[in-house]
XYZ file of C-alpha atoms in Angstrom:
251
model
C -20.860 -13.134 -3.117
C -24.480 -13.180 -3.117
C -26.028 -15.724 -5.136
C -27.536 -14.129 -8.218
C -30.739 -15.422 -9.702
C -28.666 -17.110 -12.888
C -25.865 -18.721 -12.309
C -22.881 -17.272 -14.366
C -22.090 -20.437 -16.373
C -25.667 -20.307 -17.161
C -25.799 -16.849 -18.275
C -22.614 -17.414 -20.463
C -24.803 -20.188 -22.698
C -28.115 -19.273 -22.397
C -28.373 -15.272 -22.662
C -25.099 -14.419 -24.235
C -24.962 -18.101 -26.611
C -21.393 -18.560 -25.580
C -20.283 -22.210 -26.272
C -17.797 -22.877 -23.436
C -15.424 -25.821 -23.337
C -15.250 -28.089 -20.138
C -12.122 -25.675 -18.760
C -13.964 -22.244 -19.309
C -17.216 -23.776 -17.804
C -14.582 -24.695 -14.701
C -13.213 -21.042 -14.401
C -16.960 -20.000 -14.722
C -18.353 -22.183 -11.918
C -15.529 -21.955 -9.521
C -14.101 -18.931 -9.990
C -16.976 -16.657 -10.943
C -19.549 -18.992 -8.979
C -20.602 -20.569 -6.177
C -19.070 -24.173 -6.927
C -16.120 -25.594 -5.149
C -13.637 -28.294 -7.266
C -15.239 -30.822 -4.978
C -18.968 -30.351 -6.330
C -17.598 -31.328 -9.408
C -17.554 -34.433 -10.881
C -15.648 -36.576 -13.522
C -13.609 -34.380 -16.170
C -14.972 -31.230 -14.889
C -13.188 -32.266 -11.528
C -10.257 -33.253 -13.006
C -9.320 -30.080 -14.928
C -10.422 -28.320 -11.245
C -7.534 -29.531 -10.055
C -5.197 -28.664 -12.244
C -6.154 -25.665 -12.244
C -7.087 -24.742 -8.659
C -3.120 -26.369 -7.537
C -4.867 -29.628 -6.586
C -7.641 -28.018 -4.091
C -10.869 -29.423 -3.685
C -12.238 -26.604 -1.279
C -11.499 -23.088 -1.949
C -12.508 -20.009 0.580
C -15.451 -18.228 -0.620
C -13.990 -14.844 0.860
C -10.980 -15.133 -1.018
C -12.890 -15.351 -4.626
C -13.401 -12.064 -4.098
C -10.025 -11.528 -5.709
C -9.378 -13.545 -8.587
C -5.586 -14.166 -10.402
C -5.762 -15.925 -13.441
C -2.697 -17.138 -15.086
C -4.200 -18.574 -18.278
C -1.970 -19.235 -21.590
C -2.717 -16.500 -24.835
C -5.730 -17.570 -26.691
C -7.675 -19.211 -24.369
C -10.367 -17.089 -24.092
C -9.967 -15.319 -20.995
C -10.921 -11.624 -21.556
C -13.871 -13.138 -23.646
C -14.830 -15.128 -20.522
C -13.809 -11.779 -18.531
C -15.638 -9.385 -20.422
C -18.989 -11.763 -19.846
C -18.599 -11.453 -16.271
C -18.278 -7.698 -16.306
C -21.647 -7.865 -18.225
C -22.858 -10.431 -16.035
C -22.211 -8.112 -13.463
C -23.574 -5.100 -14.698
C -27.028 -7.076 -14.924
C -27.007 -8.941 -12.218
C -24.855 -7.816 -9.351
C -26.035 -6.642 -6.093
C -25.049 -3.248 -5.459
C -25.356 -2.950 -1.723
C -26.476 -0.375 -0.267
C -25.259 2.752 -2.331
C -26.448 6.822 -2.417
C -29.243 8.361 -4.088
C -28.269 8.585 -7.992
C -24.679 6.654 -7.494
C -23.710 4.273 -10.567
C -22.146 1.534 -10.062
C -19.457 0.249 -12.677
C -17.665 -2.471 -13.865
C -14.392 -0.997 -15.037
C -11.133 -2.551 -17.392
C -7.575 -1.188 -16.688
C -5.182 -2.468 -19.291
C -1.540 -1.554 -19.597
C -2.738 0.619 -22.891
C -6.333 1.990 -23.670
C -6.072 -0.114 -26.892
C -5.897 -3.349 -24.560
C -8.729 -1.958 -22.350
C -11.280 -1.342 -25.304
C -10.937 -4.978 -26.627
C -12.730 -5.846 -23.321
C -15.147 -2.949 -23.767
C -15.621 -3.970 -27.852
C -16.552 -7.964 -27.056
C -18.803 -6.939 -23.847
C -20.744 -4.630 -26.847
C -20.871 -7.234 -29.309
C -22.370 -9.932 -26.461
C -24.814 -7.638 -25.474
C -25.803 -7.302 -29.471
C -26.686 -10.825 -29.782
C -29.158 -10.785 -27.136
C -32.201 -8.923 -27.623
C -33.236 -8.898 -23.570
C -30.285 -7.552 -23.186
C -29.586 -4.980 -25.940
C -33.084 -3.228 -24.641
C -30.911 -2.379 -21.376
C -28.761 -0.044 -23.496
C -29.355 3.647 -22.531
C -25.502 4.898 -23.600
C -23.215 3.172 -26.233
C -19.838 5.170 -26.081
C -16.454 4.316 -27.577
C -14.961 3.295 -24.056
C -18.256 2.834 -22.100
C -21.597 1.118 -22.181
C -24.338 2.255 -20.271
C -27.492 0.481 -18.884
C -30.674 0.480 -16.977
C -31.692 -2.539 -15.270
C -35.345 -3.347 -14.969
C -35.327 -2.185 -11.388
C -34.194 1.337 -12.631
C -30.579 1.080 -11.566
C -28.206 2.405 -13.859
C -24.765 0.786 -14.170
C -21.885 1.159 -16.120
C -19.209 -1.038 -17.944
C -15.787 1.370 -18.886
C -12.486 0.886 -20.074
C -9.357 2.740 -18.875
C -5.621 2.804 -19.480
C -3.254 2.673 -16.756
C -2.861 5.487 -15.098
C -0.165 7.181 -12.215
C -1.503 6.508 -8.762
C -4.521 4.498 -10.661
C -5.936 8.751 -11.209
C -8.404 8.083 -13.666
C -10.550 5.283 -11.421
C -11.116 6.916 -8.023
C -13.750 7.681 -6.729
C -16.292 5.248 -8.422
C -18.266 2.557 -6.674
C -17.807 -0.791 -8.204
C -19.777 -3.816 -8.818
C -16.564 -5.519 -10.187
C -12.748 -4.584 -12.057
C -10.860 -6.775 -14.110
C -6.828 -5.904 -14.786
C -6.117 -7.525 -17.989
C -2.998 -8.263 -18.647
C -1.939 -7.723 -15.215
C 2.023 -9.202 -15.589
C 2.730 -6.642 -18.207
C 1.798 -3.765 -15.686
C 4.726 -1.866 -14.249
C 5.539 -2.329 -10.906
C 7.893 -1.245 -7.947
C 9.067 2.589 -7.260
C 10.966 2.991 -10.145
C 8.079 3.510 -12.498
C 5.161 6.485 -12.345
C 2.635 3.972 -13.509
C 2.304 1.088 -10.848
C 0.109 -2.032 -10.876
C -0.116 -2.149 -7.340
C -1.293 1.652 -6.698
C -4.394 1.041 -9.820
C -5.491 -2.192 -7.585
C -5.028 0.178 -4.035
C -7.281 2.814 -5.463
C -9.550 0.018 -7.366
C -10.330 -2.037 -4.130
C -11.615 -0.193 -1.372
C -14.036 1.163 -3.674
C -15.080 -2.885 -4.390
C -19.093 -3.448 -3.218
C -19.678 -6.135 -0.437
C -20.060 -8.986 -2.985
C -17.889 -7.297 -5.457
C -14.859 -9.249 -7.258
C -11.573 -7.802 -8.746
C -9.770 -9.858 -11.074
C -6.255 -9.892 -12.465
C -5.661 -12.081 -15.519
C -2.414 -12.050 -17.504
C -0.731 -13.786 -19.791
C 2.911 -15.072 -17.640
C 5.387 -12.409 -18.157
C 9.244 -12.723 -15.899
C 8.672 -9.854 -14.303
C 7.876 -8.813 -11.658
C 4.114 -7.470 -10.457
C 1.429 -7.524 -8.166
C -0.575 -10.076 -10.081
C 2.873 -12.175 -9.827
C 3.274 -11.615 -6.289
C -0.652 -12.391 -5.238
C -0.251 -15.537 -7.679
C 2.862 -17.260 -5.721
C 1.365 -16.196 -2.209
C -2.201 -17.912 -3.229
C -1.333 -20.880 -5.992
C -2.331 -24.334 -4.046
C -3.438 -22.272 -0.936
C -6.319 -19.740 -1.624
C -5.017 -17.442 1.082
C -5.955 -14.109 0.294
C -7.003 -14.866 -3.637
C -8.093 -17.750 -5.458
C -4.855 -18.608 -8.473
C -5.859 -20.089 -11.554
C -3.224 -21.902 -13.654
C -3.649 -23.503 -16.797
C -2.098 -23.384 -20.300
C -4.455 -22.824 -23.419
C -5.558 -26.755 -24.196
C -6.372 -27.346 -20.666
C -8.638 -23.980 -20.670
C -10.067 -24.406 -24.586
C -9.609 -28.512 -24.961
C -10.299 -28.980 -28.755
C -12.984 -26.281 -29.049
């Protein structure tokens, strides 16, 4: 990934006033920046760990897929949703056609799920006045905005849908899967996690990052399988394990 002018941490606390605790400003610098566990130092390194299955050096080409494992209530799609806004600002497009949008899309298992992503990128936006002048479309399941350069990108929100129908054919900056482990999976079902992230990720830009963040669920998905094969290894993806009071501490 290209390194942005802000980094995302940054972004998180000084455009959108997030207050993130020592784990969430982890996730933000390793997974969703260019820091490794090893630039880290003291408690910030420690948690790393823990997280990362004791690596100190993760593969910058596989953070372009993400897995996140995190326990409920620690803030994930809140940390989530401020990347897909972070993104929508900030990402480099690539090279892409005369009047293309790029977007930053949410498929949840309902559209219900989806929206609460949609609902807290809206409200972060709100709170920042730089950033609420980028708004050129507000829509119930999409925001709209024009970056200073002209570029107009969009942030939507989608249900899961057969053969991932409703996604195709967009080209995006980044796609988050929230709660990935309670997608369907396998032949047996018309609604599969693993076709949504097959029509999702050749459509990914150069720098572009896909994430799949769940709560754990015993059953099995793509976001399972990709987990196992990566945990301690950043093969393919970089795994992210913690439960809540490692990811929120006491805030």
């Amino acid at each position: 990934m290209a390194k942005a002018v802000i980094p995302f941490y940054e972004f998180c606390e000084k455009l959108l006033g997030l207050e993130l605790s020592l784990g969430q400003r982890v996730i933000a610098k390793v997974a969703f920046g260019h820091f490794q566990p090893a630039d880290l130092e003291g408690e910030e390194r420690e948690i790393a760990l823990e997280m990362f299955g004791g690596l100190l050096h993760v593969s910058p080409k596989a953070k372009r897929f993400v897995v996140m494992r995190l326990g409920r209530g620690s803030g994930k799609t809140t940390l989530c949703s401020a990347y897909a806004v972070y993104c929508a600002v900030c990402q480099d497009p690539g090279k892409i056609g005369p009047g293309d949008t790029p977007y930053v899309i949410t498929v949840a298992p309902d559209l219900p799920t989806a929206k609460l992503s949609i609902n807290m990128c809206r409200e972060m936006i709100r709170r920042c006045p730089a950033l609420e002048r980028l708004v050129v479309g507000d829509e119930k399941q999409i925001i709209t905005l024009r970056r200073p350069s002209g570029l107009q990108t969009k942030i939507e929100a989608f249900a899961a849908s057969r053969g991932g129908a409703t996604v195709r054919g967009r080209t995006i900056l980044a796609f988050l899967l929230d709660e990935a482990e309670f997608f369907t999976s396998g032949e047996g079902y018309t609604v599969s996690d693993t076709d949504i992230f097959r029509a999702l990720k050749p459509r990914l830009v150069r720098h572009g990052k896909g994430m799949l963040v769940s709560t754990p669920w015993p059953v099995e998905t793509l976001m399972g399988t990709m987990f196992e094969a990566n945990w301690g290894t950043c093969k393919a993806a970089l795994a992210v394990k913690a439960p809540t009071l490692l990811v929120r501490g006491s805030a």
